[in-house]
Amino acid sequence: MTVRLPAADRTVRTYQPRTRPLAVTPGTPFTSRTLYSAAHVVADPYADVSPDSPAAVDWDATLAFRRHLWSHGLGVAEAMDTAQRGMGLDWAGAAELIRRSVAEARGVGGRIACGVGTDQLTGGTLTEIRAAYEEQLAVVEEAGAQAVLMASRALAATATGPEDYLEIYGHLLRQAAGPVILHWLGPMFDPALEGYWGSADPDAATGTFLEVVAAHPGKVDGVKISLLDARREIDLRRRLPRGVRCYTGDDFGYPELIAGDGNGFSHALLGVFDPLGPLAAQAVRVLDTGDVKGFRELLDPTVELSRHLFQPPTRFYKTGVVLLAWLAGHQSHFAMVGGLQSARSLPHLARAYELADRLGLFPDPELAEKRIRNLLSLYGVDQ
């Protein structure tokens, strides 16, 4: 059977879905790269909430999805941007997510790192921003997880120059219990982060960022770079102190960056590894054998889907991620915290289904076909 899919030019065309998924199974732990998936949260569709009220989370489905990622060998980067922090999930909800997920990780032996930010603030002084970071850092460390120091909207709005970033991050790194991951999220993911590290000039910002890392040896496990600029990431990782990892957050160039070159490679902490988790895991196991060509043959075809999901406005990529989780059978509905299931157009969602189906990402293609038909019919596309 075929599915009638709407396109951006207002036409409707037929698509022949796959009948078999890509064959992927859990396997041995990775030996050459560390992969984190920034995992989404599953909303409670029966909760009587509005976009302005605290998010209602389906905890059973949310934790089950994390077990799915761990079963394939990926780590979970918890309470990050993919979990809609600042876009539906508030700090109270993120704190509960952190505690529940860390406990779940401990039970299954899963790797986990958790986001530390300042989203309990809407603004504030540098003293208040530092205190907000400290509060979140304490929650993550008390839960027993590694911290990811996330970019702060409040700091971007308040800082007057690079020295404010050096002071805030220096204070946090001195008091952190163990090595952390520093996260540089570009304005394409969050426009409020324009000029982070004290300058709108990427070269100047990179200099300040590297100064923070170099000033605190032993306190930085790695840096996550989400700038969608592969050349800049390669340049930055070559300048990192020995022993500091680069975790790519480039959802456009990740195959090249993970494969690396003669001067090094990137690990990964990616939102796109939410839907791509099993396939990405299989690709890295191929890479573990030294087969770079085989790794690229598996992962390169996924970039078209990733570029589609992360097209501008990039911050709404979460909608496509949750759509694919629903179509893949990881949750029973296509509802999102904050009502963000409405943040992408029907043609965008239809294209996401098509690209994911071509890759064989749906464990049950028949279920995915049935669900996309239901969604299209709801919008008036006759099947």
Coordinates of C-alpha atoms in Angstrom, one line a residue:
M1 CA 0.0 0.0 0.0
T2 CA 1.1 3.6 -0.6
V3 CA 0.8 6.7 1.6
R4 CA -0.3 10.1 0.2
L5 CA 2.2 12.7 1.5
P6 CA 1.7 16.4 1.3
A7 CA 4.7 18.5 0.1
A8 CA 5.6 22.1 0.8
D9 CA 4.5 23.2 -2.7
R10 CA 0.9 22.1 -1.7
T11 CA 1.0 19.0 -3.9
V12 CA 0.2 15.5 -2.6
R13 CA 2.2 12.5 -3.9
T14 CA 2.3 8.8 -3.2
Y15 CA 5.0 7.1 -1.3
Q16 CA 5.7 3.3 -1.0
P17 CA 6.8 2.5 2.5
R18 CA 9.4 -0.1 3.4
T19 CA 8.1 -3.4 4.6
R20 CA 11.2 -4.3 6.6
P21 CA 13.2 -2.3 9.1
L22 CA 17.0 -2.0 9.1
A23 CA 18.4 -5.0 11.1
V24 CA 20.0 -3.6 14.3
T25 CA 20.5 -5.3 17.6
P26 CA 22.2 -4.4 20.8
G27 CA 25.9 -5.4 20.9
T28 CA 29.1 -4.9 22.7
P29 CA 30.2 -1.7 24.3
F30 CA 32.0 0.9 22.1
T31 CA 35.7 1.0 22.3
S32 CA 36.8 3.9 20.1
R33 CA 34.1 6.6 20.7
T34 CA 31.8 7.8 23.5
L35 CA 28.2 8.5 22.3
Y36 CA 25.5 10.3 24.2
S37 CA 22.0 10.8 23.0
A38 CA 20.2 13.9 24.2
A39 CA 16.9 12.2 24.9
H40 CA 13.4 13.7 24.7
V41 CA 10.8 13.6 27.4
V42 CA 7.4 11.9 26.8
A43 CA 4.4 14.1 27.7
D44 CA 1.4 12.8 29.6
P45 CA -1.4 13.3 27.0
Y46 CA -4.2 12.9 29.6
A47 CA -3.0 15.7 31.8
D48 CA -5.3 18.8 31.8
V49 CA -2.5 21.3 31.2
S50 CA -1.9 24.4 29.1
P51 CA 1.4 25.6 27.4
D52 CA 1.8 28.0 30.3
S53 CA 1.4 25.4 33.1
P54 CA 4.1 23.1 34.5
A55 CA 4.8 20.2 32.1
A56 CA 3.1 16.9 32.8
V57 CA 5.5 14.0 32.0
D58 CA 4.7 10.3 31.4
W59 CA 7.5 9.0 33.6
D60 CA 7.1 5.3 32.6
A61 CA 7.4 6.0 28.9
T62 CA 10.2 8.6 29.4
L63 CA 12.3 6.2 31.4
A64 CA 11.5 3.3 29.0
F65 CA 13.0 5.3 26.2
R66 CA 16.2 5.8 28.1
R67 CA 16.4 2.1 28.7
H68 CA 16.1 1.6 25.0
L69 CA 19.1 3.9 24.4
W70 CA 21.2 2.3 27.1
S71 CA 20.4 -1.1 25.6
H72 CA 22.2 -0.1 22.4
G73 CA 25.2 1.2 24.3
L74 CA 24.6 4.9 24.1
G75 CA 24.9 7.2 27.1
V76 CA 22.0 9.5 27.9
A77 CA 22.6 13.2 28.1
E78 CA 19.7 14.1 30.4
A79 CA 17.8 17.3 30.9
M80 CA 19.3 18.9 27.9
D81 CA 17.8 21.0 25.1
T82 CA 16.1 18.0 23.5
A83 CA 14.1 17.6 26.8
Q84 CA 12.7 21.0 26.1
R85 CA 14.3 22.9 28.9
G86 CA 13.1 26.4 28.6
M87 CA 10.6 25.3 26.0
G88 CA 8.0 23.5 28.2
L89 CA 10.0 21.8 30.9
D90 CA 10.9 24.0 33.8
W91 CA 13.6 23.5 36.4
A92 CA 11.4 21.7 38.9
G93 CA 10.5 19.2 36.1
A94 CA 14.1 18.9 35.0
A95 CA 15.3 18.2 38.5
E96 CA 12.8 15.4 38.9
L97 CA 13.8 14.1 35.4
I98 CA 17.5 14.1 36.6
R99 CA 16.8 12.2 39.8
R100 CA 14.6 9.6 38.2
S101 CA 16.9 9.0 35.2
V102 CA 20.1 8.8 37.3
A103 CA 18.3 6.2 39.5
E104 CA 17.3 4.3 36.4
A105 CA 20.8 4.5 35.0
R106 CA 22.2 3.1 38.2
G107 CA 19.8 0.1 38.0
V108 CA 20.9 -0.8 34.4
G109 CA 24.5 0.3 34.4
G110 CA 23.8 3.1 31.9
R111 CA 26.1 6.1 31.3
I112 CA 24.4 9.4 32.1
A113 CA 25.4 13.1 32.2
C114 CA 22.9 15.8 33.2
G115 CA 22.4 19.4 32.2
V116 CA 23.2 22.2 34.6
G117 CA 21.8 25.6 33.7
T118 CA 20.0 28.7 35.1
D119 CA 16.5 28.2 33.8
Q120 CA 14.9 28.8 37.2
L121 CA 15.8 32.5 36.4
T122 CA 14.3 34.8 33.8
G123 CA 17.1 37.4 34.4
G124 CA 19.2 38.4 37.3
T125 CA 22.5 39.7 38.5
L126 CA 25.8 37.8 38.1
T127 CA 25.5 36.7 41.8
E128 CA 22.0 35.3 41.2
I129 CA 23.1 33.6 38.0
R130 CA 26.0 31.9 39.9
A131 CA 23.7 30.8 42.7
A132 CA 21.3 29.3 40.1
Y133 CA 24.1 27.3 38.5
E134 CA 25.2 26.2 41.9
E135 CA 21.7 25.0 42.8
Q136 CA 21.5 22.9 39.7
L137 CA 25.0 21.6 40.0
A138 CA 24.3 20.4 43.5
V139 CA 21.2 18.5 42.3
V140 CA 23.1 16.7 39.6
E141 CA 26.1 15.8 41.8
E142 CA 23.9 14.7 44.7
A143 CA 22.0 12.4 42.3
G144 CA 25.4 10.9 41.3
A145 CA 25.7 12.1 37.7
Q146 CA 28.3 13.9 35.7
A147 CA 27.4 17.5 35.0
V148 CA 27.1 19.3 31.7
L149 CA 27.4 23.0 32.3
M150 CA 24.9 24.4 29.8
A151 CA 24.8 27.8 28.2
S152 CA 22.7 30.3 30.2
R153 CA 20.2 32.7 28.7
A154 CA 20.4 34.8 31.8
L155 CA 24.2 35.0 31.6
A156 CA 24.0 35.9 27.9
A157 CA 21.7 38.8 28.8
T158 CA 23.6 40.0 31.9
A159 CA 27.3 39.6 31.1
T160 CA 29.1 42.7 29.9
G161 CA 32.1 40.9 28.4
P162 CA 34.4 37.9 28.5
E163 CA 35.5 38.5 32.0
D164 CA 32.1 37.7 33.4
Y165 CA 32.1 34.3 31.7
L166 CA 35.6 33.6 33.0
E167 CA 34.5 34.5 36.5
I168 CA 31.2 32.5 36.5
Y169 CA 32.6 29.4 34.8
G170 CA 35.8 29.5 36.8
H171 CA 33.9 29.6 40.1
L172 CA 31.7 26.6 39.0
L173 CA 34.7 24.6 37.8
R174 CA 36.6 25.1 41.0
Q175 CA 33.8 23.8 43.1
A176 CA 32.6 21.0 40.9
A177 CA 33.2 17.6 42.5
G178 CA 34.4 16.0 39.3
P179 CA 35.3 16.7 35.6
V180 CA 32.3 18.3 33.8
I181 CA 31.3 18.8 30.1
L182 CA 31.2 22.4 29.0
H183 CA 28.4 23.1 26.5
W184 CA 28.6 25.8 23.8
L185 CA 25.2 26.1 22.2
G186 CA 25.0 28.4 19.3
P187 CA 22.2 30.9 18.6
M188 CA 20.8 28.8 15.8
F189 CA 19.5 26.5 18.6
D190 CA 18.5 29.4 20.9
P191 CA 18.6 33.0 19.7
A192 CA 18.9 34.2 23.3
L193 CA 22.5 32.9 23.3
E194 CA 23.8 35.3 20.7
G195 CA 27.1 36.7 21.7
Y196 CA 27.9 33.9 24.2
W197 CA 31.4 34.0 25.8
G198 CA 31.3 37.7 25.5
S199 CA 31.5 38.4 21.8
A200 CA 29.5 38.0 18.6
D201 CA 32.8 37.3 16.8
P202 CA 33.2 33.5 16.7
D203 CA 37.0 33.7 16.9
A204 CA 36.9 35.9 20.0
A205 CA 34.3 33.7 21.6
T206 CA 36.4 30.6 20.9
G207 CA 39.4 32.3 22.5
T208 CA 37.5 32.9 25.7
F209 CA 36.0 29.4 25.7
L210 CA 39.4 27.8 25.4
E211 CA 40.7 30.1 28.1
V212 CA 38.1 28.7 30.5
V213 CA 39.2 25.1 29.6
A214 CA 42.9 25.8 29.9
A215 CA 42.6 27.5 33.3
H216 CA 41.1 24.5 35.0
P217 CA 43.1 21.4 34.2
G218 CA 41.5 18.2 35.4
K219 CA 38.1 19.8 35.8
V220 CA 36.9 19.5 32.2
D221 CA 36.2 16.1 30.8
G222 CA 35.2 17.5 27.5
V223 CA 33.4 20.2 25.5
K224 CA 30.2 19.9 23.5
I225 CA 30.2 22.1 20.5
S226 CA 26.8 22.8 18.9
L227 CA 27.6 25.5 16.3
L228 CA 26.7 23.6 13.1
D229 CA 30.1 24.6 11.7
A230 CA 32.3 21.5 11.2
R231 CA 35.5 23.5 10.3
R232 CA 35.3 25.6 13.4
E233 CA 34.8 22.4 15.5
I234 CA 37.8 20.7 14.0
D235 CA 39.9 23.8 14.6
L236 CA 38.7 24.0 18.2
R237 CA 39.3 20.4 19.0
R238 CA 42.9 20.6 17.8
R239 CA 43.5 23.4 20.3
L240 CA 42.0 21.6 23.3
P241 CA 44.5 20.6 26.1
R242 CA 45.6 17.0 26.0
G243 CA 43.0 14.7 27.6
V244 CA 40.0 17.0 27.0
R245 CA 37.4 15.4 24.7
C246 CA 35.4 17.1 22.0
Y247 CA 31.8 16.0 21.9
T248 CA 30.3 17.0 18.6
G249 CA 26.9 18.6 18.7
D250 CA 26.9 19.2 15.0
D251 CA 23.7 17.6 13.7
F252 CA 24.8 18.3 10.1
G253 CA 28.4 17.1 10.0
Y254 CA 28.5 14.4 12.7
P255 CA 29.7 11.4 10.4
E256 CA 32.8 13.3 9.3
L257 CA 33.5 14.7 12.8
I258 CA 33.1 11.3 14.6
A259 CA 35.2 9.5 11.9
G260 CA 37.9 12.1 12.4
D261 CA 41.2 12.7 10.6
G262 CA 44.9 12.2 11.2
N263 CA 44.8 14.8 13.9
G264 CA 41.9 13.6 16.0
F265 CA 38.2 12.9 16.1
S266 CA 35.1 14.0 18.0
H267 CA 33.0 11.9 20.4
A268 CA 29.3 12.8 20.2
L269 CA 26.5 14.3 22.3
L270 CA 23.6 14.7 19.8
G271 CA 19.9 15.3 19.7
V272 CA 19.6 13.5 16.5
F273 CA 20.9 10.3 18.2
D274 CA 17.5 10.2 19.9
P275 CA 15.9 8.8 16.7
L276 CA 19.1 7.4 15.2
G277 CA 20.4 5.7 18.4
P278 CA 20.4 2.0 17.3
L279 CA 21.8 2.8 13.8
A280 CA 24.4 5.1 15.2
A281 CA 25.5 2.4 17.7
Q282 CA 25.8 -0.1 14.9
A283 CA 27.9 2.4 12.9
V284 CA 30.3 3.0 15.8
R285 CA 30.8 -0.7 16.3
V286 CA 31.9 -0.9 12.7
L287 CA 34.2 2.0 13.4
D288 CA 35.6 0.2 16.4
T289 CA 37.0 -2.4 14.0
G290 CA 38.9 0.3 12.1
D291 CA 36.4 0.3 9.2
V292 CA 35.9 4.0 8.5
K293 CA 34.4 3.4 5.1
G294 CA 31.8 1.0 6.6
F295 CA 31.0 3.5 9.3
R296 CA 30.4 6.3 6.8
E297 CA 28.3 4.1 4.6
L298 CA 26.0 3.5 7.5
L299 CA 25.9 7.0 9.0
D300 CA 26.2 9.3 6.0
P301 CA 22.7 8.5 4.6
T302 CA 21.2 9.7 7.9
V303 CA 22.4 13.3 7.4
E304 CA 19.5 14.2 5.0
L305 CA 17.0 13.3 7.8
S306 CA 19.0 15.2 10.4
R307 CA 19.3 18.3 8.2
H308 CA 15.6 18.2 7.7
L309 CA 14.8 17.8 11.4
F310 CA 17.2 20.7 12.3
Q311 CA 16.2 23.1 9.6
P312 CA 15.4 26.7 10.7
P313 CA 14.0 27.5 13.1
T314 CA 16.4 24.9 14.5
R315 CA 15.1 25.1 18.1
F316 CA 11.9 23.3 16.9
Y317 CA 13.8 20.1 15.9
K318 CA 12.3 18.5 19.0
T319 CA 8.9 18.2 17.2
G320 CA 10.4 15.9 14.5
V321 CA 12.2 13.9 17.2
V322 CA 9.0 13.2 19.1
L323 CA 7.1 12.4 15.9
L324 CA 9.7 9.7 15.0
A325 CA 9.6 8.3 18.5
W326 CA 5.8 7.9 18.2
L327 CA 6.0 6.4 14.7
A328 CA 8.7 4.0 16.0
G329 CA 6.4 2.8 18.8
H330 CA 8.3 4.2 21.7
Q331 CA 5.3 6.1 22.9
S332 CA 1.6 5.9 22.3
H333 CA 0.9 9.5 21.2
F334 CA 2.2 12.5 19.4
A335 CA 1.8 15.1 22.2
M336 CA 4.6 17.2 23.6
V337 CA 5.2 19.3 26.7
G338 CA 4.4 22.9 25.9
G339 CA 2.1 21.9 23.0
L340 CA 5.1 21.9 20.6
Q341 CA 3.7 19.1 18.5
S342 CA 2.2 22.1 16.5
A343 CA 5.7 23.7 16.0
R344 CA 6.3 22.1 12.6
S345 CA 4.1 22.0 9.5
L346 CA 2.4 19.0 8.1
P347 CA 4.6 18.8 5.0
H348 CA 7.7 18.9 7.3
L349 CA 6.3 16.0 9.4
A350 CA 5.4 14.0 6.3
R351 CA 8.9 14.4 4.9
A352 CA 10.4 13.4 8.3
Y353 CA 8.4 10.2 8.1
E354 CA 9.5 9.5 4.6
L355 CA 13.2 10.0 5.3
A356 CA 13.1 7.9 8.4
D357 CA 11.3 5.1 6.7
R358 CA 13.8 5.1 3.9
L359 CA 16.5 4.5 6.4
G360 CA 14.6 1.6 8.0
L361 CA 14.4 3.4 11.4
F362 CA 11.0 2.1 12.3
P363 CA 11.1 -1.3 14.1
D364 CA 7.5 -2.0 12.9
P365 CA 7.0 -0.2 9.5
E366 CA 3.3 -1.2 9.4
L367 CA 2.7 0.5 12.7
A368 CA 4.5 3.6 11.5
E369 CA 2.5 3.6 8.3
K370 CA -0.8 3.3 10.3
R371 CA 0.1 6.1 12.6
I372 CA 1.3 8.6 9.9
R373 CA -1.9 7.8 8.0
N374 CA -4.0 8.7 11.1
L375 CA -2.1 12.0 11.5
L376 CA -2.4 12.9 7.8
S377 CA -6.2 12.1 7.9
L378 CA -6.6 14.3 11.0
Y379 CA -5.2 17.2 8.9
G380 CA -7.5 16.4 6.0
V381 CA -5.2 14.4 3.7
D382 CA -7.3 11.6 2.4
Q383 CA -5.6 8.2 2.3

